[in-house]
Amino acid sequence: MILKLAIKAFHEDNEFKNLSAYTIKNYKLLLSSFESYCINVHGITEVKDISRDIIKQFLWYCKSDLGNNHTTLNNKIRVLKVFFNYLVAEDKYEFDKNLFKNIKFAKVEDRVDTFTDKHLKQILRYFDRQSRNKPYHAYRNKMIVITMLSAGIRAGETVNLRWADVDFDNSMISVYGKKRKVASIPIAAKLRKELAEFYVYTRSFFDGQPGPYVFCASDKKQLTPDAIGSLFKRLKKLFNFDDVRLSAHTFRHSFASRALKNGMDSITLQRILRHESLQMTQRYVNMWGTALKEPNEKFNPLNDIDI
């Protein structure tokens, strides 16, 4: 089968399965790059001519020429496996058990970046200064940061948040997360107050008729995850922090870090972050958990020794 047609069929199948726009976009970007590599470097246009060596060389090209890090390479391996598994399941490619033999996911440094108070103050003060020129955009962007930090929600969940999802009476918000799952999570009193004030502002800005989304463009259209990404790319270039990655997900990590350091238990954190298993939550606990602190103080051997 022609590679171009195989990729087209794969994308159509994903759209039929109603995968998220974000997932489909990632699949398209990766497979477009893979197709171009096969054609331009190896002259390959047929799926049957793709071998394990071709895949390994493509991954090496991504690492050496494109500068992809291990996390990005792991994602590309994952997408390629999904693509070829689809082709095998649809009888568009003969099963080859050696296709991904010894092509293993790279070990990634177990490090999670978080913001310090200094980082956060710099970011928030920047929006305050920007409010002189673009008051709505600056206020909206500041509230995006505050909401992500306080609620620990993802970029996609942030842009999907509607005013109808904010329950001011009970201090809860409904978020649309991964796999289109809906969950209600609590919001702190301080965030509730900030959102209420932002709502009053948006009503005034839009002449009494704010758009349905909490964070929207000046024409009331919903922001996209790419718009959030562009915001943080601008901030990254502006601040050039050398000790932390300035990204939307770092706010989620920062929420987890501060919650655990302040004594939140792992089960509660898992429910708020909506991890499917405790494995990811445990990663946070291993780095920042305080559950061992009190027992260690109580039972430490040095307590009984006069030094």
PDB file of C-alpha atoms in Angstrom:
ATOM      1  CA  MET A   1       0.000   0.000   0.000  1.00  0.00           C
ATOM      2  CA  ILE A   2       1.187   3.515  -0.780  1.00  0.00           C
ATOM      3  CA  LEU A   3       2.453   5.207   2.383  1.00  0.00           C
ATOM      4  CA  LYS A   4       0.587   8.446   1.658  1.00  0.00           C
ATOM      5  CA  LEU A   5      -2.721   6.593   1.337  1.00  0.00           C
ATOM      6  CA  ALA A   6      -2.016   4.514   4.442  1.00  0.00           C
ATOM      7  CA  ILE A   7      -1.445   7.670   6.489  1.00  0.00           C
ATOM      8  CA  LYS A   8      -4.601   9.231   5.042  1.00  0.00           C
ATOM      9  CA  ALA A   9      -6.640   6.143   6.009  1.00  0.00           C
ATOM     10  CA  PHE A  10      -5.134   6.233   9.518  1.00  0.00           C
ATOM     11  CA  HIS A  11      -6.154   9.873  10.004  1.00  0.00           C
ATOM     12  CA  GLU A  12      -9.666   9.205   8.736  1.00  0.00           C
ATOM     13  CA  ASP A  13      -9.989   6.297  11.155  1.00  0.00           C
ATOM     14  CA  ASN A  14      -8.885   8.521  14.054  1.00  0.00           C
ATOM     15  CA  GLU A  15     -11.436  11.159  13.117  1.00  0.00           C
ATOM     16  CA  PHE A  16     -14.106   8.449  12.908  1.00  0.00           C
ATOM     17  CA  LYS A  17     -13.100   7.345  16.416  1.00  0.00           C
ATOM     18  CA  ASN A  18     -13.557  10.972  17.484  1.00  0.00           C
ATOM     19  CA  LEU A  19     -10.089  11.343  18.955  1.00  0.00           C
ATOM     20  CA  SER A  20      -9.301  14.780  20.310  1.00  0.00           C
ATOM     21  CA  ALA A  21      -8.177  17.485  17.910  1.00  0.00           C
ATOM     22  CA  TYR A  22      -4.926  17.744  19.864  1.00  0.00           C
ATOM     23  CA  THR A  23      -4.152  14.016  19.422  1.00  0.00           C
ATOM     24  CA  ILE A  24      -5.036  14.068  15.727  1.00  0.00           C
ATOM     25  CA  LYS A  25      -2.845  17.124  15.168  1.00  0.00           C
ATOM     26  CA  ASN A  26       0.128  15.425  16.841  1.00  0.00           C
ATOM     27  CA  TYR A  27      -0.377  12.292  14.745  1.00  0.00           C
ATOM     28  CA  LYS A  28      -0.523  14.335  11.558  1.00  0.00           C
ATOM     29  CA  LEU A  29       2.625  16.321  12.330  1.00  0.00           C
ATOM     30  CA  LEU A  30       4.675  13.225  13.163  1.00  0.00           C
ATOM     31  CA  LEU A  31       3.499  11.087  10.261  1.00  0.00           C
ATOM     32  CA  SER A  32       3.914  13.941   7.780  1.00  0.00           C
ATOM     33  CA  SER A  33       7.517  14.252   8.930  1.00  0.00           C
ATOM     34  CA  PHE A  34       7.994  10.469   8.701  1.00  0.00           C
ATOM     35  CA  GLU A  35       6.508  10.347   5.199  1.00  0.00           C
ATOM     36  CA  SER A  36       8.755  13.182   3.975  1.00  0.00           C
ATOM     37  CA  TYR A  37      11.797  11.451   5.446  1.00  0.00           C
ATOM     38  CA  CYS A  38      10.973   8.120   3.768  1.00  0.00           C
ATOM     39  CA  ILE A  39      10.426   9.752   0.373  1.00  0.00           C
ATOM     40  CA  ASN A  40      13.193  12.361   0.344  1.00  0.00           C
ATOM     41  CA  VAL A  41      15.948  10.389   2.052  1.00  0.00           C
ATOM     42  CA  HIS A  42      15.258   6.799   1.021  1.00  0.00           C
ATOM     43  CA  GLY A  43      12.924   7.142  -1.968  1.00  0.00           C
ATOM     44  CA  ILE A  44      10.341   4.953  -0.228  1.00  0.00           C
ATOM     45  CA  THR A  45       6.690   5.363  -1.176  1.00  0.00           C
ATOM     46  CA  GLU A  46       5.333   1.905  -0.274  1.00  0.00           C
ATOM     47  CA  VAL A  47       4.558   0.785   3.274  1.00  0.00           C
ATOM     48  CA  LYS A  48       5.996  -2.689   2.589  1.00  0.00           C
ATOM     49  CA  ASP A  49       9.447  -1.192   2.003  1.00  0.00           C
ATOM     50  CA  ILE A  50       9.656   0.331   5.482  1.00  0.00           C
ATOM     51  CA  SER A  51      11.993  -1.717   7.653  1.00  0.00           C
ATOM     52  CA  ARG A  52      13.280  -1.598  11.198  1.00  0.00           C
ATOM     53  CA  ASP A  53      16.456   0.090   9.935  1.00  0.00           C
ATOM     54  CA  ILE A  54      14.430   2.843   8.257  1.00  0.00           C
ATOM     55  CA  ILE A  55      12.591   3.544  11.509  1.00  0.00           C
ATOM     56  CA  LYS A  56      15.845   3.572  13.494  1.00  0.00           C
ATOM     57  CA  GLN A  57      17.453   5.942  10.995  1.00  0.00           C
ATOM     58  CA  PHE A  58      14.429   8.233  11.132  1.00  0.00           C
ATOM     59  CA  LEU A  59      14.640   8.393  14.923  1.00  0.00           C
ATOM     60  CA  TRP A  60      18.372   9.105  14.714  1.00  0.00           C
ATOM     61  CA  TYR A  61      17.659  11.868  12.196  1.00  0.00           C
ATOM     62  CA  CYS A  62      15.115  13.364  14.622  1.00  0.00           C
ATOM     63  CA  LYS A  63      17.676  13.287  17.409  1.00  0.00           C
ATOM     64  CA  SER A  64      20.800  14.443  15.560  1.00  0.00           C
ATOM     65  CA  ASP A  65      19.417  16.779  12.885  1.00  0.00           C
ATOM     66  CA  LEU A  66      16.202  18.042  14.494  1.00  0.00           C
ATOM     67  CA  GLY A  67      17.567  18.089  18.034  1.00  0.00           C
ATOM     68  CA  ASN A  68      14.626  16.160  19.521  1.00  0.00           C
ATOM     69  CA  ASN A  69      14.982  15.323  23.217  1.00  0.00           C
ATOM     70  CA  HIS A  70      14.255  11.899  24.709  1.00  0.00           C
ATOM     71  CA  THR A  71      10.676  12.783  25.633  1.00  0.00           C
ATOM     72  CA  THR A  72       9.896  13.837  22.053  1.00  0.00           C
ATOM     73  CA  LEU A  73      11.593  10.719  20.650  1.00  0.00           C
ATOM     74  CA  ASN A  74       9.565   8.503  22.969  1.00  0.00           C
ATOM     75  CA  ASN A  75       6.390  10.177  21.713  1.00  0.00           C
ATOM     76  CA  LYS A  76       7.429   9.533  18.103  1.00  0.00           C
ATOM     77  CA  ILE A  77       8.101   5.865  18.822  1.00  0.00           C
ATOM     78  CA  ARG A  78       4.694   5.630  20.465  1.00  0.00           C
ATOM     79  CA  VAL A  79       2.892   7.205  17.481  1.00  0.00           C
ATOM     80  CA  LEU A  80       4.730   5.033  14.950  1.00  0.00           C
ATOM     81  CA  LYS A  81       3.748   1.911  16.894  1.00  0.00           C
ATOM     82  CA  VAL A  82       0.108   3.032  16.945  1.00  0.00           C
ATOM     83  CA  PHE A  83       0.249   3.677  13.182  1.00  0.00           C
ATOM     84  CA  PHE A  84       1.754   0.295  12.258  1.00  0.00           C
ATOM     85  CA  ASN A  85      -0.534  -1.563  14.673  1.00  0.00           C
ATOM     86  CA  TYR A  86      -3.454   0.069  12.860  1.00  0.00           C
ATOM     87  CA  LEU A  87      -2.094  -1.053   9.474  1.00  0.00           C
ATOM     88  CA  VAL A  88      -1.685  -4.632  10.704  1.00  0.00           C
ATOM     89  CA  ALA A  89      -5.191  -4.689  12.214  1.00  0.00           C
ATOM     90  CA  GLU A  90      -6.661  -3.401   8.939  1.00  0.00           C
ATOM     91  CA  ASP A  91      -4.641  -5.888   6.835  1.00  0.00           C
ATOM     92  CA  LYS A  92      -2.817  -3.039   5.138  1.00  0.00           C
ATOM     93  CA  TYR A  93       0.598  -4.236   6.284  1.00  0.00           C
ATOM     94  CA  GLU A  94       1.965  -7.717   6.906  1.00  0.00           C
ATOM     95  CA  PHE A  95       2.858  -8.231  10.540  1.00  0.00           C
ATOM     96  CA  ASP A  96       6.582  -7.972  11.207  1.00  0.00           C
ATOM     97  CA  LYS A  97       7.518  -8.884  14.776  1.00  0.00           C
ATOM     98  CA  ASN A  98      10.997  -7.430  14.254  1.00  0.00           C
ATOM     99  CA  LEU A  99       9.843  -3.981  13.083  1.00  0.00           C
ATOM    100  CA  PHE A 100      10.373  -2.395  16.492  1.00  0.00           C
ATOM    101  CA  LYS A 101      12.819  -4.948  17.892  1.00  0.00           C
ATOM    102  CA  ASN A 102      15.353  -3.249  20.185  1.00  0.00           C
ATOM    103  CA  ILE A 103      13.739   0.138  19.493  1.00  0.00           C
ATOM    104  CA  LYS A 104      13.109   0.963  23.117  1.00  0.00           C
ATOM    105  CA  PHE A 105      11.810   4.012  24.880  1.00  0.00           C
ATOM    106  CA  ALA A 106      14.649   6.168  26.145  1.00  0.00           C
ATOM    107  CA  LYS A 107      15.108   6.701  29.840  1.00  0.00           C
ATOM    108  CA  VAL A 108      14.000  10.198  30.749  1.00  0.00           C
ATOM    109  CA  GLU A 109      15.418  12.142  33.660  1.00  0.00           C
ATOM    110  CA  ASP A 110      13.004  11.912  36.575  1.00  0.00           C
ATOM    111  CA  ARG A 111      12.875  15.655  37.083  1.00  0.00           C
ATOM    112  CA  VAL A 112       9.792  17.808  37.380  1.00  0.00           C
ATOM    113  CA  ASP A 113      10.181  21.562  37.053  1.00  0.00           C
ATOM    114  CA  THR A 114       8.240  23.842  39.395  1.00  0.00           C
ATOM    115  CA  PHE A 115       8.027  27.592  39.806  1.00  0.00           C
ATOM    116  CA  THR A 116       9.433  29.432  42.796  1.00  0.00           C
ATOM    117  CA  ASP A 117       7.691  32.419  44.385  1.00  0.00           C
ATOM    118  CA  LYS A 118      10.158  34.636  42.532  1.00  0.00           C
ATOM    119  CA  HIS A 119       9.216  33.145  39.155  1.00  0.00           C
ATOM    120  CA  LEU A 120       5.498  33.551  39.824  1.00  0.00           C
ATOM    121  CA  LYS A 121       5.803  37.138  41.018  1.00  0.00           C
ATOM    122  CA  GLN A 122       7.747  38.073  37.889  1.00  0.00           C
ATOM    123  CA  ILE A 123       5.112  36.536  35.633  1.00  0.00           C
ATOM    124  CA  LEU A 124       2.155  38.127  37.437  1.00  0.00           C
ATOM    125  CA  ARG A 125       3.795  41.555  37.596  1.00  0.00           C
ATOM    126  CA  TYR A 126       4.425  41.373  33.862  1.00  0.00           C
ATOM    127  CA  PHE A 127       0.682  41.023  33.231  1.00  0.00           C
ATOM    128  CA  ASP A 128       0.012  43.935  35.572  1.00  0.00           C
ATOM    129  CA  ARG A 129       2.333  46.115  33.481  1.00  0.00           C
ATOM    130  CA  GLN A 130       0.735  44.878  30.261  1.00  0.00           C
ATOM    131  CA  SER A 131      -2.701  45.912  31.504  1.00  0.00           C
ATOM    132  CA  ARG A 132      -1.875  49.520  30.616  1.00  0.00           C
ATOM    133  CA  ASN A 133      -1.793  48.675  26.899  1.00  0.00           C
ATOM    134  CA  LYS A 134      -4.108  45.675  26.500  1.00  0.00           C
ATOM    135  CA  PRO A 135      -6.228  45.541  29.648  1.00  0.00           C
ATOM    136  CA  TYR A 136      -8.520  42.669  28.613  1.00  0.00           C
ATOM    137  CA  HIS A 137      -5.774  40.423  27.211  1.00  0.00           C
ATOM    138  CA  ALA A 138      -3.456  41.094  30.138  1.00  0.00           C
ATOM    139  CA  TYR A 139      -6.184  40.410  32.720  1.00  0.00           C
ATOM    140  CA  ARG A 140      -7.329  37.277  30.882  1.00  0.00           C
ATOM    141  CA  ASN A 141      -3.787  35.908  30.608  1.00  0.00           C
ATOM    142  CA  LYS A 142      -3.109  36.637  34.258  1.00  0.00           C
ATOM    143  CA  MET A 143      -6.280  34.759  35.201  1.00  0.00           C
ATOM    144  CA  ILE A 144      -5.223  31.819  33.010  1.00  0.00           C
ATOM    145  CA  VAL A 145      -1.999  31.571  35.006  1.00  0.00           C
ATOM    146  CA  ILE A 146      -3.754  31.995  38.367  1.00  0.00           C
ATOM    147  CA  THR A 147      -6.390  29.367  37.513  1.00  0.00           C
ATOM    148  CA  MET A 148      -3.884  26.801  36.272  1.00  0.00           C
ATOM    149  CA  LEU A 149      -1.715  27.292  39.343  1.00  0.00           C
ATOM    150  CA  SER A 150      -4.573  27.196  41.860  1.00  0.00           C
ATOM    151  CA  ALA A 151      -6.649  24.374  40.335  1.00  0.00           C
ATOM    152  CA  GLY A 152      -3.866  22.305  38.761  1.00  0.00           C
ATOM    153  CA  ILE A 153      -5.783  21.968  35.482  1.00  0.00           C
ATOM    154  CA  ARG A 154      -4.266  21.300  32.070  1.00  0.00           C
ATOM    155  CA  ALA A 155      -4.062  23.747  29.154  1.00  0.00           C
ATOM    156  CA  GLY A 156      -6.806  21.933  27.232  1.00  0.00           C
ATOM    157  CA  GLU A 157      -9.054  21.923  30.277  1.00  0.00           C
ATOM    158  CA  THR A 158      -8.420  25.630  30.783  1.00  0.00           C
ATOM    159  CA  VAL A 159      -9.547  26.638  27.292  1.00  0.00           C
ATOM    160  CA  ASN A 160     -12.614  24.383  27.568  1.00  0.00           C
ATOM    161  CA  LEU A 161     -13.766  25.957  30.831  1.00  0.00           C
ATOM    162  CA  ARG A 162     -17.143  27.704  30.473  1.00  0.00           C
ATOM    163  CA  TRP A 163     -18.816  30.085  32.862  1.00  0.00           C
ATOM    164  CA  ALA A 164     -21.569  27.481  33.156  1.00  0.00           C
ATOM    165  CA  ASP A 165     -18.936  25.085  34.540  1.00  0.00           C
ATOM    166  CA  VAL A 166     -18.092  27.412  37.422  1.00  0.00           C
ATOM    167  CA  ASP A 167     -20.251  26.790  40.485  1.00  0.00           C
ATOM    168  CA  PHE A 168     -19.617  29.880  42.603  1.00  0.00           C
ATOM    169  CA  ASP A 169     -22.106  28.797  45.290  1.00  0.00           C
ATOM    170  CA  ASN A 170     -20.314  25.516  46.026  1.00  0.00           C
ATOM    171  CA  SER A 171     -16.784  26.562  44.978  1.00  0.00           C
ATOM    172  CA  MET A 172     -16.518  23.854  42.314  1.00  0.00           C
ATOM    173  CA  ILE A 173     -15.626  23.740  38.618  1.00  0.00           C
ATOM    174  CA  SER A 174     -16.386  21.051  36.046  1.00  0.00           C
ATOM    175  CA  VAL A 175     -13.430  20.303  33.788  1.00  0.00           C
ATOM    176  CA  TYR A 176     -13.301  18.362  30.541  1.00  0.00           C
ATOM    177  CA  GLY A 177     -10.093  16.359  30.751  1.00  0.00           C
ATOM    178  CA  LYS A 178      -8.299  13.638  28.866  1.00  0.00           C
ATOM    179  CA  LYS A 179     -10.441  11.161  26.932  1.00  0.00           C
ATOM    180  CA  ARG A 180     -13.265  13.716  27.223  1.00  0.00           C
ATOM    181  CA  LYS A 181     -13.938  12.767  30.824  1.00  0.00           C
ATOM    182  CA  VAL A 182     -15.813  15.321  32.902  1.00  0.00           C
ATOM    183  CA  ALA A 183     -14.914  15.810  36.539  1.00  0.00           C
ATOM    184  CA  SER A 184     -15.872  18.273  39.249  1.00  0.00           C
ATOM    185  CA  ILE A 185     -13.037  19.601  41.374  1.00  0.00           C
ATOM    186  CA  PRO A 186     -13.009  22.105  44.234  1.00  0.00           C
ATOM    187  CA  ILE A 187     -11.551  25.565  43.895  1.00  0.00           C
ATOM    188  CA  ALA A 188      -9.984  27.545  46.716  1.00  0.00           C
ATOM    189  CA  ALA A 189     -11.829  30.539  48.152  1.00  0.00           C
ATOM    190  CA  LYS A 190      -9.154  32.851  46.808  1.00  0.00           C
ATOM    191  CA  LEU A 191      -9.543  31.525  43.258  1.00  0.00           C
ATOM    192  CA  ARG A 192     -13.338  31.728  43.555  1.00  0.00           C
ATOM    193  CA  LYS A 193     -12.989  35.416  44.486  1.00  0.00           C
ATOM    194  CA  GLU A 194     -10.589  36.081  41.571  1.00  0.00           C
ATOM    195  CA  LEU A 195     -12.896  34.347  39.078  1.00  0.00           C
ATOM    196  CA  ALA A 196     -15.923  36.258  40.376  1.00  0.00           C
ATOM    197  CA  GLU A 197     -14.105  39.564  39.910  1.00  0.00           C
ATOM    198  CA  PHE A 198     -12.982  38.502  36.432  1.00  0.00           C
ATOM    199  CA  TYR A 199     -16.571  37.617  35.536  1.00  0.00           C
ATOM    200  CA  VAL A 200     -17.752  41.074  36.577  1.00  0.00           C
ATOM    201  CA  TYR A 201     -14.999  42.581  34.429  1.00  0.00           C
ATOM    202  CA  THR A 202     -15.858  40.471  31.367  1.00  0.00           C
ATOM    203  CA  ARG A 203     -19.541  41.419  31.646  1.00  0.00           C
ATOM    204  CA  SER A 204     -18.506  45.051  31.523  1.00  0.00           C
ATOM    205  CA  PHE A 205     -15.983  44.511  28.715  1.00  0.00           C
ATOM    206  CA  PHE A 206     -18.512  42.675  26.532  1.00  0.00           C
ATOM    207  CA  ASP A 207     -21.347  45.133  27.266  1.00  0.00           C
ATOM    208  CA  GLY A 208     -23.236  42.829  29.585  1.00  0.00           C
ATOM    209  CA  GLN A 209     -22.970  39.760  27.359  1.00  0.00           C
ATOM    210  CA  PRO A 210     -19.748  37.812  28.014  1.00  0.00           C
ATOM    211  CA  GLY A 211     -18.961  34.823  25.835  1.00  0.00           C
ATOM    212  CA  PRO A 212     -19.636  31.275  27.051  1.00  0.00           C
ATOM    213  CA  TYR A 213     -15.962  30.524  27.703  1.00  0.00           C
ATOM    214  CA  VAL A 214     -14.143  31.849  30.747  1.00  0.00           C
ATOM    215  CA  PHE A 215     -11.024  32.541  28.701  1.00  0.00           C
ATOM    216  CA  CYS A 216     -11.886  33.733  25.212  1.00  0.00           C
ATOM    217  CA  ALA A 217     -10.548  36.043  22.533  1.00  0.00           C
ATOM    218  CA  SER A 218     -11.792  39.620  22.240  1.00  0.00           C
ATOM    219  CA  ASP A 219     -14.383  38.392  19.708  1.00  0.00           C
ATOM    220  CA  LYS A 220     -15.702  35.877  22.284  1.00  0.00           C
ATOM    221  CA  LYS A 221     -14.306  32.903  20.364  1.00  0.00           C
ATOM    222  CA  GLN A 222     -12.835  30.044  22.365  1.00  0.00           C
ATOM    223  CA  LEU A 223      -9.081  30.035  22.799  1.00  0.00           C
ATOM    224  CA  THR A 224      -7.198  26.971  21.536  1.00  0.00           C
ATOM    225  CA  PRO A 225      -4.470  24.974  23.320  1.00  0.00           C
ATOM    226  CA  ASP A 226      -2.105  26.411  20.690  1.00  0.00           C
ATOM    227  CA  ALA A 227      -3.006  29.917  21.860  1.00  0.00           C
ATOM    228  CA  ILE A 228      -2.052  28.929  25.411  1.00  0.00           C
ATOM    229  CA  GLY A 229       1.171  27.444  24.037  1.00  0.00           C
ATOM    230  CA  SER A 230       1.957  30.668  22.177  1.00  0.00           C
ATOM    231  CA  LEU A 231       1.395  32.662  25.355  1.00  0.00           C
ATOM    232  CA  PHE A 232       3.961  30.632  27.243  1.00  0.00           C
ATOM    233  CA  LYS A 233       6.408  30.696  24.343  1.00  0.00           C
ATOM    234  CA  ARG A 234       6.309  34.493  24.513  1.00  0.00           C
ATOM    235  CA  LEU A 235       6.822  34.405  28.265  1.00  0.00           C
ATOM    236  CA  LYS A 236       9.671  31.927  27.889  1.00  0.00           C
ATOM    237  CA  LYS A 237      11.433  34.202  25.422  1.00  0.00           C
ATOM    238  CA  LEU A 238      10.778  37.258  27.578  1.00  0.00           C
ATOM    239  CA  PHE A 239      11.983  35.891  30.930  1.00  0.00           C
ATOM    240  CA  ASN A 240      14.535  33.344  29.693  1.00  0.00           C
ATOM    241  CA  PHE A 241      14.480  31.426  32.985  1.00  0.00           C
ATOM    242  CA  ASP A 242      17.470  29.093  33.046  1.00  0.00           C
ATOM    243  CA  ASP A 243      16.366  27.073  36.077  1.00  0.00           C
ATOM    244  CA  VAL A 244      12.824  26.097  35.108  1.00  0.00           C
ATOM    245  CA  ARG A 245      10.841  25.228  31.991  1.00  0.00           C
ATOM    246  CA  LEU A 246       8.236  27.904  31.399  1.00  0.00           C
ATOM    247  CA  SER A 247       5.280  25.932  30.099  1.00  0.00           C
ATOM    248  CA  ALA A 248       1.609  25.419  30.859  1.00  0.00           C
ATOM    249  CA  HIS A 249       2.268  22.030  32.469  1.00  0.00           C
ATOM    250  CA  THR A 250       4.811  23.499  34.878  1.00  0.00           C
ATOM    251  CA  PHE A 251       1.899  25.231  36.622  1.00  0.00           C
ATOM    252  CA  ARG A 252       0.305  21.810  37.158  1.00  0.00           C
ATOM    253  CA  HIS A 253       3.569  20.482  38.578  1.00  0.00           C
ATOM    254  CA  SER A 254       3.822  23.549  40.809  1.00  0.00           C
ATOM    255  CA  PHE A 255       0.306  22.938  42.129  1.00  0.00           C
ATOM    256  CA  ALA A 256       1.218  19.332  43.001  1.00  0.00           C
ATOM    257  CA  SER A 257       4.499  20.349  44.613  1.00  0.00           C
ATOM    258  CA  ARG A 258       3.001  23.031  46.841  1.00  0.00           C
ATOM    259  CA  ALA A 259      -0.044  20.940  47.756  1.00  0.00           C
ATOM    260  CA  LEU A 260       2.122  18.041  48.942  1.00  0.00           C
ATOM    261  CA  LYS A 261       4.574  20.274  50.794  1.00  0.00           C
ATOM    262  CA  ASN A 262       1.620  21.803  52.634  1.00  0.00           C
ATOM    263  CA  GLY A 263       0.428  18.369  53.737  1.00  0.00           C
ATOM    264  CA  MET A 264      -2.102  17.189  51.122  1.00  0.00           C
ATOM    265  CA  ASP A 265      -2.334  13.382  51.008  1.00  0.00           C
ATOM    266  CA  SER A 266      -1.684  11.430  47.807  1.00  0.00           C
ATOM    267  CA  ILE A 267      -5.272  10.171  47.389  1.00  0.00           C
ATOM    268  CA  THR A 268      -6.704  13.694  47.508  1.00  0.00           C
ATOM    269  CA  LEU A 269      -4.031  14.922  45.082  1.00  0.00           C
ATOM    270  CA  GLN A 270      -4.787  12.074  42.689  1.00  0.00           C
ATOM    271  CA  ARG A 271      -8.497  12.939  42.697  1.00  0.00           C
ATOM    272  CA  ILE A 272      -7.875  16.636  42.082  1.00  0.00           C
ATOM    273  CA  LEU A 273      -5.333  16.032  39.301  1.00  0.00           C
ATOM    274  CA  ARG A 274      -7.489  13.157  37.977  1.00  0.00           C
ATOM    275  CA  HIS A 275      -4.642  10.727  37.413  1.00  0.00           C
ATOM    276  CA  GLU A 276      -5.989   7.353  36.286  1.00  0.00           C
ATOM    277  CA  SER A 277      -3.621   5.578  38.667  1.00  0.00           C
ATOM    278  CA  LEU A 278      -1.537   6.459  41.685  1.00  0.00           C
ATOM    279  CA  GLN A 279       1.670   5.867  39.708  1.00  0.00           C
ATOM    280  CA  MET A 280       2.005   9.436  38.427  1.00  0.00           C
ATOM    281  CA  THR A 281       0.809  10.889  41.711  1.00  0.00           C
ATOM    282  CA  GLN A 282       3.366   8.739  43.526  1.00  0.00           C
ATOM    283  CA  ARG A 283       6.080  10.324  41.416  1.00  0.00           C
ATOM    284  CA  TYR A 284       5.123  13.670  42.927  1.00  0.00           C
ATOM    285  CA  VAL A 285       4.900  12.168  46.412  1.00  0.00           C
ATOM    286  CA  ASN A 286       8.397  10.690  46.111  1.00  0.00           C
ATOM    287  CA  MET A 287       9.795  14.137  45.384  1.00  0.00           C
ATOM    288  CA  TRP A 288       7.739  16.392  47.636  1.00  0.00           C
ATOM    289  CA  GLY A 289       5.667  14.280  50.003  1.00  0.00           C
ATOM    290  CA  THR A 290       5.724  15.174  53.699  1.00  0.00           C
ATOM    291  CA  ALA A 291       4.055  11.996  54.980  1.00  0.00           C
ATOM    292  CA  LEU A 292       7.383  10.622  56.252  1.00  0.00           C
ATOM    293  CA  LYS A 293       8.441  13.801  58.008  1.00  0.00           C
ATOM    294  CA  GLU A 294       6.379  13.457  61.186  1.00  0.00           C
ATOM    295  CA  PRO A 295       7.107   9.717  61.781  1.00  0.00           C
ATOM    296  CA  ASN A 296      10.800  10.356  61.178  1.00  0.00           C
ATOM    297  CA  GLU A 297      10.806  13.132  63.789  1.00  0.00           C
ATOM    298  CA  LYS A 298       8.976  10.918  66.257  1.00  0.00           C
ATOM    299  CA  PHE A 299      11.012   7.737  65.854  1.00  0.00           C
ATOM    300  CA  ASN A 300      14.419   9.029  64.823  1.00  0.00           C
ATOM    301  CA  PRO A 301      17.314   7.237  66.601  1.00  0.00           C
ATOM    302  CA  LEU A 302      18.975  10.538  67.476  1.00  0.00           C
ATOM    303  CA  ASN A 303      16.102  11.395  69.805  1.00  0.00           C
ATOM    304  CA  ASP A 304      17.487   8.984  72.415  1.00  0.00           C
ATOM    305  CA  ILE A 305      21.136   9.943  72.041  1.00  0.00           C
ATOM    306  CA  ASP A 306      22.784  12.801  73.844  1.00  0.00           C
ATOM    307  CA  ILE A 307      25.095  14.399  71.305  1.00  0.00           C
TER     308      ILE A 307
END
